[in-house]
mmCIF file of C-alpha atoms in Angstrom:
data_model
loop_
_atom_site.group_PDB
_atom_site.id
_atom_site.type_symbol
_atom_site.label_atom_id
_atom_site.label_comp_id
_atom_site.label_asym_id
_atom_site.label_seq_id
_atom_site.Cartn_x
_atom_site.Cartn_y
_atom_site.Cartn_z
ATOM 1 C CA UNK A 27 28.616 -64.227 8.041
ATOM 2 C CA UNK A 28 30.796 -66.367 5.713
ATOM 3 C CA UNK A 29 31.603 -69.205 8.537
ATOM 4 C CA UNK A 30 28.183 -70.971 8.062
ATOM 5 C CA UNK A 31 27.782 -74.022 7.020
ATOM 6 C CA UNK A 32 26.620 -74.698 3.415
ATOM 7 C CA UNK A 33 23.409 -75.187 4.369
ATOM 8 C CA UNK A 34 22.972 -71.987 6.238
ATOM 9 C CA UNK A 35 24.957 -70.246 3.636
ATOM 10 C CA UNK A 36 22.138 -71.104 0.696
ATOM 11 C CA UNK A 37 19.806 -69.295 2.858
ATOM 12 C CA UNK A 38 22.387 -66.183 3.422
ATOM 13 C CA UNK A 39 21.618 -62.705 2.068
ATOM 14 C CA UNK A 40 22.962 -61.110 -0.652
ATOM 15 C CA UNK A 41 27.391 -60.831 -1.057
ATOM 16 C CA UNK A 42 27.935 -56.874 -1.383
ATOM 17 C CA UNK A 43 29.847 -56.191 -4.110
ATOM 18 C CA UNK A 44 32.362 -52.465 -4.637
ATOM 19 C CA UNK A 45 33.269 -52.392 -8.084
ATOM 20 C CA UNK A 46 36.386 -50.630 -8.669
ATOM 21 C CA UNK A 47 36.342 -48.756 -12.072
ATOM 22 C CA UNK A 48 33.546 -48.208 -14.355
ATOM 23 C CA UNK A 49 34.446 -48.375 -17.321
ATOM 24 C CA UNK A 50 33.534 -50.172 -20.436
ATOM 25 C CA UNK A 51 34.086 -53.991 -18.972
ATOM 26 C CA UNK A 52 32.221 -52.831 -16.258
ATOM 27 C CA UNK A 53 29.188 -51.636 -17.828
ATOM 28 C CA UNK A 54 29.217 -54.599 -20.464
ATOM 29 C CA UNK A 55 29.594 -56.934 -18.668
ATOM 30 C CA UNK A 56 30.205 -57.017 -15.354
ATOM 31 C CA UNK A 57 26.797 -54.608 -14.240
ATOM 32 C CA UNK A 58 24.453 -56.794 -16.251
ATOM 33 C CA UNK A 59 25.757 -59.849 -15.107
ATOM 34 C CA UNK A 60 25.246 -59.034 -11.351
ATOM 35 C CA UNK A 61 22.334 -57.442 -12.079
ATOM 36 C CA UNK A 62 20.951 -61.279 -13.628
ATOM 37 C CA UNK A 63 22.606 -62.929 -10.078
ATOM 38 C CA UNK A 64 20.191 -60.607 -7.826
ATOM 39 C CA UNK A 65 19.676 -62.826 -5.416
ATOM 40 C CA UNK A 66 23.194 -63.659 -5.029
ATOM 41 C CA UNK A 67 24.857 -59.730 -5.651
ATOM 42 C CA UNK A 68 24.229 -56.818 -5.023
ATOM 43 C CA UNK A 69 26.716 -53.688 -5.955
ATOM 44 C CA UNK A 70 26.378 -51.160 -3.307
ATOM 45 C CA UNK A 71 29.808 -49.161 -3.881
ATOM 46 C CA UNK A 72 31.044 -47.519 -7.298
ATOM 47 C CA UNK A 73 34.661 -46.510 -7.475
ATOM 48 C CA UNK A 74 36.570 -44.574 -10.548
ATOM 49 C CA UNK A 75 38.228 -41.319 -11.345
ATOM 50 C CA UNK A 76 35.547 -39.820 -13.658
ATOM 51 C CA UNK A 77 32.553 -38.249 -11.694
ATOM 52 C CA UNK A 78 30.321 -38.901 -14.716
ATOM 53 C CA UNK A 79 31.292 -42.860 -15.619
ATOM 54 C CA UNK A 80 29.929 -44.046 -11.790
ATOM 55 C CA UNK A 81 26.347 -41.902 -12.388
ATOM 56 C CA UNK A 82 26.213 -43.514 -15.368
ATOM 57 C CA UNK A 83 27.028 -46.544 -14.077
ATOM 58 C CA UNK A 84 24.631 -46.044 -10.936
ATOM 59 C CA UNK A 85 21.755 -45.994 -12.706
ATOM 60 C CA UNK A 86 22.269 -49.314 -14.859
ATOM 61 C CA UNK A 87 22.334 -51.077 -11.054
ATOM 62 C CA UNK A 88 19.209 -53.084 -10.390
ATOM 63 C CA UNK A 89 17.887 -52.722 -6.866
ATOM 64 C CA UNK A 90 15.871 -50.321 -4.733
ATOM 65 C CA UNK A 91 18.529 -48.513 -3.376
ATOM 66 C CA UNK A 92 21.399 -46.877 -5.598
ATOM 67 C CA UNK A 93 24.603 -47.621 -4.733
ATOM 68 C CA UNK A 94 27.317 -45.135 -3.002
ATOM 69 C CA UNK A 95 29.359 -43.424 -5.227
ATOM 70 C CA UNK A 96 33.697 -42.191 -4.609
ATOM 71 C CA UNK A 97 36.542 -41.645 -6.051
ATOM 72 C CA UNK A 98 38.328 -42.761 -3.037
ATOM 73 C CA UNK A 99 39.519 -46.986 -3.668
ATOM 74 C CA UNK A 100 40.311 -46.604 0.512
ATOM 75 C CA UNK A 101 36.644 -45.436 0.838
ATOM 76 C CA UNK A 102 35.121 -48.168 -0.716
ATOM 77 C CA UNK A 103 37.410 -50.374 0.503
ATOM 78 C CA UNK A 104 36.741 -49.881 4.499
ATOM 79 C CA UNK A 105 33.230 -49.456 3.636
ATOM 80 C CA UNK A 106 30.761 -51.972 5.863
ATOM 81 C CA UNK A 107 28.563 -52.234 3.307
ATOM 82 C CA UNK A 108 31.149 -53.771 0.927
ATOM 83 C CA UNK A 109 31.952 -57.747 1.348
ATOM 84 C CA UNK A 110 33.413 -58.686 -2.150
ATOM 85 C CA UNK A 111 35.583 -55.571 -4.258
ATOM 86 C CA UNK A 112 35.601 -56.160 -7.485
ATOM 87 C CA UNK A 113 38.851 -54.868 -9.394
ATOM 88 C CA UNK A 114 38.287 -53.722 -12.824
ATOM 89 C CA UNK A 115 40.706 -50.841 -13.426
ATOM 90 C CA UNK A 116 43.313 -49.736 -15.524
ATOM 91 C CA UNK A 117 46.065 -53.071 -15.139
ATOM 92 C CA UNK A 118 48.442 -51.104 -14.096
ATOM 93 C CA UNK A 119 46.310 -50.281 -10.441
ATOM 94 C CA UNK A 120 45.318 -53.467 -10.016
ATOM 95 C CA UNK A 121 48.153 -54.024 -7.566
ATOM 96 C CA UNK A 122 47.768 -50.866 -5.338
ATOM 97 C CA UNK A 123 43.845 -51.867 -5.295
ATOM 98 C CA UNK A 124 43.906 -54.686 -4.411
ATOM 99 C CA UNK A 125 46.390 -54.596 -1.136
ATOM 100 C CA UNK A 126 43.825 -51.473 -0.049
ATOM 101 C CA UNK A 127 41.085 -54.427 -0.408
ATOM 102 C CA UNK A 128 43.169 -57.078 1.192
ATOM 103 C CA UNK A 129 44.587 -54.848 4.088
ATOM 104 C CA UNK A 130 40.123 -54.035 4.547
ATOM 105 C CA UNK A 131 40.007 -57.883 5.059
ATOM 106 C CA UNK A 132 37.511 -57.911 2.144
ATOM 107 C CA UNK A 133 37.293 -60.704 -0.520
ATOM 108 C CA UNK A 134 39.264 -59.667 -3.887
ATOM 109 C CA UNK A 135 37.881 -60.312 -7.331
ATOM 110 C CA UNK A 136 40.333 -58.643 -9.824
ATOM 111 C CA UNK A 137 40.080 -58.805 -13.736
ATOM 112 C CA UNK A 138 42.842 -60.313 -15.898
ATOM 113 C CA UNK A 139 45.565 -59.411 -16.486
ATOM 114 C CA UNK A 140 46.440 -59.486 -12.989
ATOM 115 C CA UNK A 141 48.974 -57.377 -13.567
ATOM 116 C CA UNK A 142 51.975 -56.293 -16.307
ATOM 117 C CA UNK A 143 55.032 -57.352 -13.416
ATOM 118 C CA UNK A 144 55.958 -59.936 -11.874
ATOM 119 C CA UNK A 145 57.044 -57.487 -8.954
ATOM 120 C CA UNK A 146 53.380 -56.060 -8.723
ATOM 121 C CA UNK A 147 51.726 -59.298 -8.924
ATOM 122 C CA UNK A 148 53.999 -60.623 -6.014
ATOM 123 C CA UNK A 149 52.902 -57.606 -4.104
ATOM 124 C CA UNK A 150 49.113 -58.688 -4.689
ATOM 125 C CA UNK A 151 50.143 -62.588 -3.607
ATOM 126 C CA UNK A 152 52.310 -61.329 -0.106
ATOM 127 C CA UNK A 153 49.131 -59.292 0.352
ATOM 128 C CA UNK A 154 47.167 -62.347 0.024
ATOM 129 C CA UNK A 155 49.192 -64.403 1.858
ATOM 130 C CA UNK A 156 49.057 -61.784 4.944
ATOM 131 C CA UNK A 157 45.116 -61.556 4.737
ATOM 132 C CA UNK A 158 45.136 -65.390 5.324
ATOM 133 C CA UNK A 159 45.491 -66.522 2.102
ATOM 134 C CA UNK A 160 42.308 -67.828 -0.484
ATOM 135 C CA UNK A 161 41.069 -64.337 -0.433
ATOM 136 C CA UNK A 162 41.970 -63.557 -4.472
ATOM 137 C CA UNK A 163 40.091 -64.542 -7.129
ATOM 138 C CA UNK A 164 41.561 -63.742 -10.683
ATOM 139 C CA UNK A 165 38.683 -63.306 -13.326
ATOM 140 C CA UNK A 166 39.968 -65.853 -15.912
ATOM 141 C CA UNK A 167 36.469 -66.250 -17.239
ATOM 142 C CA UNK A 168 37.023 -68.931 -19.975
ATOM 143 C CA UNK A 169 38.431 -71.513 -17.703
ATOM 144 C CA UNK A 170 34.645 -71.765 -16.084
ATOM 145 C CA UNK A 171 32.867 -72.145 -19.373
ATOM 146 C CA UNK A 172 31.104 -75.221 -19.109
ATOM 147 C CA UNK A 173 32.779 -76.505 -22.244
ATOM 148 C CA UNK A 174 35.957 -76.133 -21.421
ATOM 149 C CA UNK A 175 35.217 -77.894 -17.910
ATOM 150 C CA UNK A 176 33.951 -80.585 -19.978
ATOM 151 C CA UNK A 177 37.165 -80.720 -22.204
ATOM 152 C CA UNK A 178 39.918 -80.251 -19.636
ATOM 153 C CA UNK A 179 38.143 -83.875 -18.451
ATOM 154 C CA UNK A 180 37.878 -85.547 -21.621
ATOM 155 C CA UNK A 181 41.408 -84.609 -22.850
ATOM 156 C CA UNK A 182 42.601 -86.954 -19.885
ATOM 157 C CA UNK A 183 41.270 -89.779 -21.724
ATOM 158 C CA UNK A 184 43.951 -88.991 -24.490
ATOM 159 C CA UNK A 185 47.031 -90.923 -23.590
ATOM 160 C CA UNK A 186 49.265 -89.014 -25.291
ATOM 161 C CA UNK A 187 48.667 -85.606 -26.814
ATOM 162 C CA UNK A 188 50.566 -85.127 -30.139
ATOM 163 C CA UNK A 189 49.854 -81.715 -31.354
ATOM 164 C CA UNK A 190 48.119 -78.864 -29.732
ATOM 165 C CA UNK A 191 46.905 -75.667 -31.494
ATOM 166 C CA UNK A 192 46.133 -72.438 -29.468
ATOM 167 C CA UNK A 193 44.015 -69.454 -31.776
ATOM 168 C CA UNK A 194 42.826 -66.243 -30.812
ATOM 169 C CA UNK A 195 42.558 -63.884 -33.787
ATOM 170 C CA UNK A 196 39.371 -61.224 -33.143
ATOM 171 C CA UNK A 197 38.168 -58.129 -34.690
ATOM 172 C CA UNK A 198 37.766 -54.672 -32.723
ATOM 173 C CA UNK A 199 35.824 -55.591 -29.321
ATOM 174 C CA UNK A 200 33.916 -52.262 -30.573
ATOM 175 C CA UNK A 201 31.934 -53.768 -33.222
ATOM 176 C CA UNK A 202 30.479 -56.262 -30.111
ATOM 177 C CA UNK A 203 30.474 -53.572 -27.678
ATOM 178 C CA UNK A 204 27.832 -51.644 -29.926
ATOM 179 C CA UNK A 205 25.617 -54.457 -30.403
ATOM 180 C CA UNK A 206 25.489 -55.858 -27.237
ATOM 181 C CA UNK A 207 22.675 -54.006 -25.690
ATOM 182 C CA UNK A 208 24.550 -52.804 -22.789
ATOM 183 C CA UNK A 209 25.051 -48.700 -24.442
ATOM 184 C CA UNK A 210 28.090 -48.165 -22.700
ATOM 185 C CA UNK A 211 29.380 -44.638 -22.748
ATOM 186 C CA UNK A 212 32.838 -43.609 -22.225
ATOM 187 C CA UNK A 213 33.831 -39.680 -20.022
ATOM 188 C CA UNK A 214 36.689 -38.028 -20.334
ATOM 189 C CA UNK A 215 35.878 -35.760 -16.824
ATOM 190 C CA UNK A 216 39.567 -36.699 -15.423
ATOM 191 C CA UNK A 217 41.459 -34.503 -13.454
ATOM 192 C CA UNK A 218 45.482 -34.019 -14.902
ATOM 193 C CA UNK A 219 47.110 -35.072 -11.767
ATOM 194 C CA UNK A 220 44.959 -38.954 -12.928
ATOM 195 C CA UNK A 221 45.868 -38.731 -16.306
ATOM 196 C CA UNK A 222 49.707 -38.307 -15.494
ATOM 197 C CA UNK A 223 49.566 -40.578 -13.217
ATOM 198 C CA UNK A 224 48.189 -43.768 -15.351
ATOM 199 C CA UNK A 225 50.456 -42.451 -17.778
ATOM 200 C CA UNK A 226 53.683 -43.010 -15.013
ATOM 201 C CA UNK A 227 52.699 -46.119 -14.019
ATOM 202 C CA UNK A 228 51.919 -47.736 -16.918
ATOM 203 C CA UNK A 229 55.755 -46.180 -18.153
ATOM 204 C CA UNK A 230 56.685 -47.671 -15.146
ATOM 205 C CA UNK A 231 55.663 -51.162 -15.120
ATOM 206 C CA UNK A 232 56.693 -51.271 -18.973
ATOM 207 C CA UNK A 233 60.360 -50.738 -17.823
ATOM 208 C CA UNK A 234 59.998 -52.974 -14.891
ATOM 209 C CA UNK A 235 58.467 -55.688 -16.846
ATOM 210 C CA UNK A 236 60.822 -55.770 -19.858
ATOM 211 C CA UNK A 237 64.192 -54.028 -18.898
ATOM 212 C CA UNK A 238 64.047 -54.671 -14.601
ATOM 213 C CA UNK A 239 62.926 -58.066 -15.023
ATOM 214 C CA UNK A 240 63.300 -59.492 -18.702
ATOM 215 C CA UNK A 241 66.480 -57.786 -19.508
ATOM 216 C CA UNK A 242 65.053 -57.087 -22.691
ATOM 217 C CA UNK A 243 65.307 -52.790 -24.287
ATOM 218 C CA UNK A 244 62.052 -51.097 -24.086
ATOM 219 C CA UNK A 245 61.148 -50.076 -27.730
ATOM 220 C CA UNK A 246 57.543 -48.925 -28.836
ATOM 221 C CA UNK A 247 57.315 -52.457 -30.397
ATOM 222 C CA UNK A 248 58.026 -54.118 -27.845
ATOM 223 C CA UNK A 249 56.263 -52.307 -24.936
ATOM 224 C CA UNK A 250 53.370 -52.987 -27.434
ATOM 225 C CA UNK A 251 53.914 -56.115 -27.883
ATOM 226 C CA UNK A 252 54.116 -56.838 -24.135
ATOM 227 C CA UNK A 253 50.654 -55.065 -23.146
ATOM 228 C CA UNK A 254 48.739 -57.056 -26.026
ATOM 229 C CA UNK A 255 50.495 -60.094 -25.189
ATOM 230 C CA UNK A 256 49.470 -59.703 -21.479
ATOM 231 C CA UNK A 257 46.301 -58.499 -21.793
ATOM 232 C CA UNK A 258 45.012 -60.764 -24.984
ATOM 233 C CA UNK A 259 47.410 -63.422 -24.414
ATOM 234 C CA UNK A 260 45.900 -63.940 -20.771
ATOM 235 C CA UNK A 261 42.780 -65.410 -21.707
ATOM 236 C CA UNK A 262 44.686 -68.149 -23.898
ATOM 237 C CA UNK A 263 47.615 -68.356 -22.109
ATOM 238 C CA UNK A 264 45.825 -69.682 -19.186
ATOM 239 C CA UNK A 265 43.609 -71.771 -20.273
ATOM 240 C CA UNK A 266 46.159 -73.542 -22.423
ATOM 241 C CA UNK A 267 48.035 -74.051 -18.985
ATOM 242 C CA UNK A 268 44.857 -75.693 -17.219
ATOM 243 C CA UNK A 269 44.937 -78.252 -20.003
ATOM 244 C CA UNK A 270 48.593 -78.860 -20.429
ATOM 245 C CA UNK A 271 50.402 -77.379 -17.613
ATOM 246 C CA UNK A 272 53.448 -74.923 -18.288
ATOM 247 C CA UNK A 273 55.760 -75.133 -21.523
ATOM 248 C CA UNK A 274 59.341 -75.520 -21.030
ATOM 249 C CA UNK A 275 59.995 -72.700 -23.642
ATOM 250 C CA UNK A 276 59.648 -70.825 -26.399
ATOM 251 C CA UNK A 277 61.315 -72.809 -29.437
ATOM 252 C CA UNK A 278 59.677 -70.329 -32.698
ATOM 253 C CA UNK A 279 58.773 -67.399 -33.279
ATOM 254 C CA UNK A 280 57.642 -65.522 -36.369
ATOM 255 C CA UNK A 281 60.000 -62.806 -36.903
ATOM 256 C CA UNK A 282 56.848 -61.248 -39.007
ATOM 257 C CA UNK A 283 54.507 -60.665 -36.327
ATOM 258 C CA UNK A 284 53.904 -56.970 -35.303
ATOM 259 C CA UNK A 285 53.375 -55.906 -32.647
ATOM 260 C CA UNK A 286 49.502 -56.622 -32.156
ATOM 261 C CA UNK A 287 50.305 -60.519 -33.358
ATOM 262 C CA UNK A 288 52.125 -62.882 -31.763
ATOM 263 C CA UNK A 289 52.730 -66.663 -33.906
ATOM 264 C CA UNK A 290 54.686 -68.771 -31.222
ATOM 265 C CA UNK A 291 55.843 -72.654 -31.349
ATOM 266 C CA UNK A 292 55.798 -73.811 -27.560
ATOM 267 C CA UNK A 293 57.720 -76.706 -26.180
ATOM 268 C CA UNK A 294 56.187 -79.419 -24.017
ATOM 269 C CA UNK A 295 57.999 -82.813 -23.261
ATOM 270 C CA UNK A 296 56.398 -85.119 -25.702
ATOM 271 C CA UNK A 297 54.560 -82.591 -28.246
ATOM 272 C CA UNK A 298 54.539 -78.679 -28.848
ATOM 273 C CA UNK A 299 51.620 -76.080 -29.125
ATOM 274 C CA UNK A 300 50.775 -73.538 -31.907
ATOM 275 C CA UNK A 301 50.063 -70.494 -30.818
ATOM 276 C CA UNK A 302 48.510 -67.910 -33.244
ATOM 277 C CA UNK A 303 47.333 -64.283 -31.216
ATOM 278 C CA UNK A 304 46.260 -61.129 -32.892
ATOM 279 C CA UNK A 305 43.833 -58.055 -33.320
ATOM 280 C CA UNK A 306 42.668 -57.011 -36.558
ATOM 281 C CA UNK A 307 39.685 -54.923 -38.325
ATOM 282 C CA UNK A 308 37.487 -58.275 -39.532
ATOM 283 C CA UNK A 309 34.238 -58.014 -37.343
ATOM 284 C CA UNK A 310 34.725 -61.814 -36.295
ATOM 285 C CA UNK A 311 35.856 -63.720 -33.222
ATOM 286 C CA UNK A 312 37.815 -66.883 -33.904
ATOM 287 C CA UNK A 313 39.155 -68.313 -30.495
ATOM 288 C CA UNK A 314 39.709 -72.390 -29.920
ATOM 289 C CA UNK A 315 42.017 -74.247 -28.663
ATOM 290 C CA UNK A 316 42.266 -77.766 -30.352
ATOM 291 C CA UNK A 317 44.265 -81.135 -28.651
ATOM 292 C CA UNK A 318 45.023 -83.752 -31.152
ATOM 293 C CA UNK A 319 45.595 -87.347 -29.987
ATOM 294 C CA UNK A 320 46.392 -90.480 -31.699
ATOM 295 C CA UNK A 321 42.620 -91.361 -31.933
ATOM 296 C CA UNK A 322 40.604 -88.461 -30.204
ATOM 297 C CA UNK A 323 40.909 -84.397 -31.166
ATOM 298 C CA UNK A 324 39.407 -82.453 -28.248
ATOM 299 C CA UNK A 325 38.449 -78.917 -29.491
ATOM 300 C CA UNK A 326 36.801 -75.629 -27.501
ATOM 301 C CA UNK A 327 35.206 -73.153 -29.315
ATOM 302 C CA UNK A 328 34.798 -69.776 -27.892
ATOM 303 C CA UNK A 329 32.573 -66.721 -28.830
ATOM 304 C CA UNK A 330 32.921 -62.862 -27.936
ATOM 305 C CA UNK A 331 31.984 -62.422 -24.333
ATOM 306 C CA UNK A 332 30.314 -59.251 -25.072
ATOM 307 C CA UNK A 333 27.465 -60.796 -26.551
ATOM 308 C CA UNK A 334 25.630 -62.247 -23.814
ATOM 309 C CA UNK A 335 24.487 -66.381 -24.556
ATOM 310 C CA UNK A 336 26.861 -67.144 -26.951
ATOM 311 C CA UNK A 337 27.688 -70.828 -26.378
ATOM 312 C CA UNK A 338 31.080 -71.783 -25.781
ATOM 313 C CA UNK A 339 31.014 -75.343 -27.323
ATOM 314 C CA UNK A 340 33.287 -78.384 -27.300
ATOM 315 C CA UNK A 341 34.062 -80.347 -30.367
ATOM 316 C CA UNK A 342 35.475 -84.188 -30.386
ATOM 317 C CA UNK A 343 36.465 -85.775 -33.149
ATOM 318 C CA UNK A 344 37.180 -89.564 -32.802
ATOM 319 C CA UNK A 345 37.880 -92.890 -33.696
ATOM 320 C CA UNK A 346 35.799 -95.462 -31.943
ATOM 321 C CA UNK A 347 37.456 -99.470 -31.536
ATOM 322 C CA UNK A 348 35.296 -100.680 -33.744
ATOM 323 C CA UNK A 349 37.298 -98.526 -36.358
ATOM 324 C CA UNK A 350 34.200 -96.247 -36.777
ATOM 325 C CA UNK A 351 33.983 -92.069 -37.081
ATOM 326 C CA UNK A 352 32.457 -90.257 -34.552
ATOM 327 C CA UNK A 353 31.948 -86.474 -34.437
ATOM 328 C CA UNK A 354 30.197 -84.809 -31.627
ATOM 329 C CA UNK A 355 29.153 -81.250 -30.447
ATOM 330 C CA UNK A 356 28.547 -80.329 -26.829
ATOM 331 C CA UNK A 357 26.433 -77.617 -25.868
ATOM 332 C CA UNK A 358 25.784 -78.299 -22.271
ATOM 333 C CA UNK A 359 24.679 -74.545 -21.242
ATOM 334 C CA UNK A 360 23.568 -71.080 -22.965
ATOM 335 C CA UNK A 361 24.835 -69.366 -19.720
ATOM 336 C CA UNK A 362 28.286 -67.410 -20.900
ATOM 337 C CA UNK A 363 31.110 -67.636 -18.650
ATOM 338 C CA UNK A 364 30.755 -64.550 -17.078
ATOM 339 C CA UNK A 365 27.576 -65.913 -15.425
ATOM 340 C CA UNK A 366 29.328 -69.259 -14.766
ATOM 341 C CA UNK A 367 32.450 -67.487 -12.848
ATOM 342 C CA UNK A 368 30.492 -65.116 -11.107
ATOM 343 C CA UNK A 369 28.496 -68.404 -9.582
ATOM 344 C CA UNK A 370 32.072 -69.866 -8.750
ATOM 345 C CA UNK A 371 32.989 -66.567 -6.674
ATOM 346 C CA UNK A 372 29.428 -66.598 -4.755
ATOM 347 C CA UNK A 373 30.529 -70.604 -3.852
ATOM 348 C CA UNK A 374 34.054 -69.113 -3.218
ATOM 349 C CA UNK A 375 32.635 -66.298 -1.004
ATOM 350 C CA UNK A 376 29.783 -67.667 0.418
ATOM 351 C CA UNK A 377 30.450 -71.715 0.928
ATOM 352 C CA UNK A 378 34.301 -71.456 1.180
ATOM 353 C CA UNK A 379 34.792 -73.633 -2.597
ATOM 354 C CA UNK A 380 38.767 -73.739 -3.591
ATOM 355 C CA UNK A 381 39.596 -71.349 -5.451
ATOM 356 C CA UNK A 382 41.504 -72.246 -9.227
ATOM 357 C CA UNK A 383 42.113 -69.145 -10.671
ATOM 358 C CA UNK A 384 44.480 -67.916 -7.756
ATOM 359 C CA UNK A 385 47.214 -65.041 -7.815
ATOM 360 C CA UNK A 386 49.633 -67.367 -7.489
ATOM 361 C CA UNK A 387 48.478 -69.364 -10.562
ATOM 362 C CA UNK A 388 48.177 -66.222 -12.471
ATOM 363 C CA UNK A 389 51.970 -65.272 -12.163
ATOM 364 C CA UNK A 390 52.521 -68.200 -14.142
ATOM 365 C CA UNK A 391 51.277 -66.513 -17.343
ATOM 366 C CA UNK A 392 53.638 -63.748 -16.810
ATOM 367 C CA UNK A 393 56.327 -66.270 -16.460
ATOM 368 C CA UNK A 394 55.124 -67.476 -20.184
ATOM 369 C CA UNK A 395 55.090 -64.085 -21.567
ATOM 370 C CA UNK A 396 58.882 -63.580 -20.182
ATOM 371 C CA UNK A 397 59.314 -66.868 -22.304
ATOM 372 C CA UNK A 398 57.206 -64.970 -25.764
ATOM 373 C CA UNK A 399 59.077 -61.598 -25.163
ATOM 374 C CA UNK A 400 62.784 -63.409 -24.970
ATOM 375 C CA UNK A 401 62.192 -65.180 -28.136
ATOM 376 C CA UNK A 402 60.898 -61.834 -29.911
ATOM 377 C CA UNK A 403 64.047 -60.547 -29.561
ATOM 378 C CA UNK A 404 66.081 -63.607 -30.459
ATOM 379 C CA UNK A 405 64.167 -63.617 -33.543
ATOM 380 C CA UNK A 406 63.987 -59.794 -34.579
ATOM 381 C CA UNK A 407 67.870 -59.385 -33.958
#
């Protein structure tokens, strides 16, 4: 089915889509958004541990037929009805997921973070690798906004970046949540033995990620410092590597933060990069990420993705030769990017497109947040 040409394949049915876990990203955002792609999705498989979160769930699914319903991942998984599983459980299973997915020789979507380890996301890239590789796709949804396409190209035509400044300081996602039309609901119908065993592995991969592999003491701050870092800090963190590439370190850090900020000074060659992260109770989103240059300042500004058609926008501030001022604002779509990644994955799926947003590409963020989580402890001692 997916060895056609691209011709053929603009004529193929519908990519069958499992959706692992149903919880509140799924009914946000994820169900309404395949819902809007019809005639490229359709979710025929519902996956979680609460009994009462995939009816829910099953009746928000447009179609004629309702999709199947399990609490098994292996079910869904090796079902011939599923093409594309979609990964959008706790973190901490995204690993164990997605080798049942890979090992099904099904097409992986999996929501960031990819993982908290770097020993769980190498499990997830062997698995890859072993399924024939190009057969992950991490859901870094900013990085296919159409403005920050458009500004990853026009910061090339800075020659040499001075100054970059990285913000992502947002109010509870609940205050979007409940006025985004979607009515989510959240269950509590799970059995102990799931409970306790979230509750191990995420105790687990805490002690893996800091003590196994950082070498740094597991303290309440700083186990809660690495999940917001890694979970918040993925969205930035990634996109500010698209741009830029990787930092060579870590050279400040406030020794004021707490644990749900993070204020960072990162070191490239020729320039560093500001990096301000937090969660507090002001209902506002204020996310950008702003490239000063000698003459040009590239800037993207991005809205809550709960809110369906906010515009991400990009912002460029210039001097022109003739010595005049210039300031513009791009707009170049309504369409959030949600919709625009979910288009990438039907090219991905569908016409074979290169994939981006690869495991392999992910693991670099953890490698940053090693770099965050080193300094926080050089600073706080």
């Amino acid at each position: 089915m997916f060895g056609m040409t691209p011709t053929e394949a603009t004529r193929m049915a519908v990519i069958k889509v499992g959706i692992i876990g149903c919880g509140m990203i799924t009914q946000v955002v994820h169900v309404p958004s395949l819902n809007s792609l019809s005639h490229l999705f359709q979710v025929t498989y519902l996956c979680d541990v609460s009994e009462e979160a995939m009816k829910h769930s099953q009746l928000k699914i447009a179609g004629s037929c309702r999709p199947k319903t399990t609490r098994s991942v292996a079910e869904l998984c090796n079902a011939p009805e599923v093409e594309l599983v979609l990964i959008a459980s706790n973190h901490a299973f995204h690993a164990s997921d997605a080798v049942v997915a890979l090992q099904a020789n099904k097409y992986v979507f999996i929501e960031k973070p990819i993982a908290l380890t770097l020993q769980d996301t190498d499990r997830i890239i062997a698995a890859n690798e072993a399924a024939g590789g190009a057969r992950v796709f991490i859901g870094y949804m900013r990085r296919y906004a159409a403005a920050f396409v458009d500004a990853v190209k026009e910061v090339r035509s800075i020659e040499q970046i001075r100054y970059v400044r990285v913000r992502d300081i947002i109010g509870p996602n609940s205050v979007f949540v409940a006025q985004s039309g979607t009515y989510p609901r959240t269950f509590n119908d799970y059995r102990e033995a799931d409970s306790e065993a979230l509750c191990t592995k995420s105790r687990d991969d805490i002690e893996q990620a800091l003590q196994a592999e950082l070498g740094i003491a597991v303290t309440k701050e700083t186990g809660t410092m690495w999940e917001m870092l890694s979970i918040l800090g993925s969205h930035d963190l990634s996109a500010m590597r698209e741009i830029m590439g990787m930092p060579k370190g870590v050279i400040g850090f406030s020794p004021c933060a707490t644990a749900n900020d993070a204020i960072a000074i990162f070191q490239y060659p020729n320039f560093a990069v500001a990096y301000e992260s937090g969660v507090d109770q002001v209902a506002r989103f204020d996310a950008s990420i702003e490239i000063f240059g000698d003459t040009k300042t590239v800037k993207v500004c991005i809205d809550s993705p709960f809110i369906k058609g906010l515009p991400t926008t990009m912002v460029v501030k210039e001097t022109l030769p003739d010595g005049s001022y210039k300031e513009s604002t791009t707009r170049r779509t309504y369409e959030d990017p949600f919709m625009l990644e979910l288009k990438e994955v039907y090219q991905w799926v569908a016409e074979g497109k290169i994939l981006k947003t690869t495991p392999s590409d992910a693991r670099q963020d953890l490698e940053i947040l090693g770099m965050l989580m080193k300094a926080v402890t050089a600073w706080k001692v």
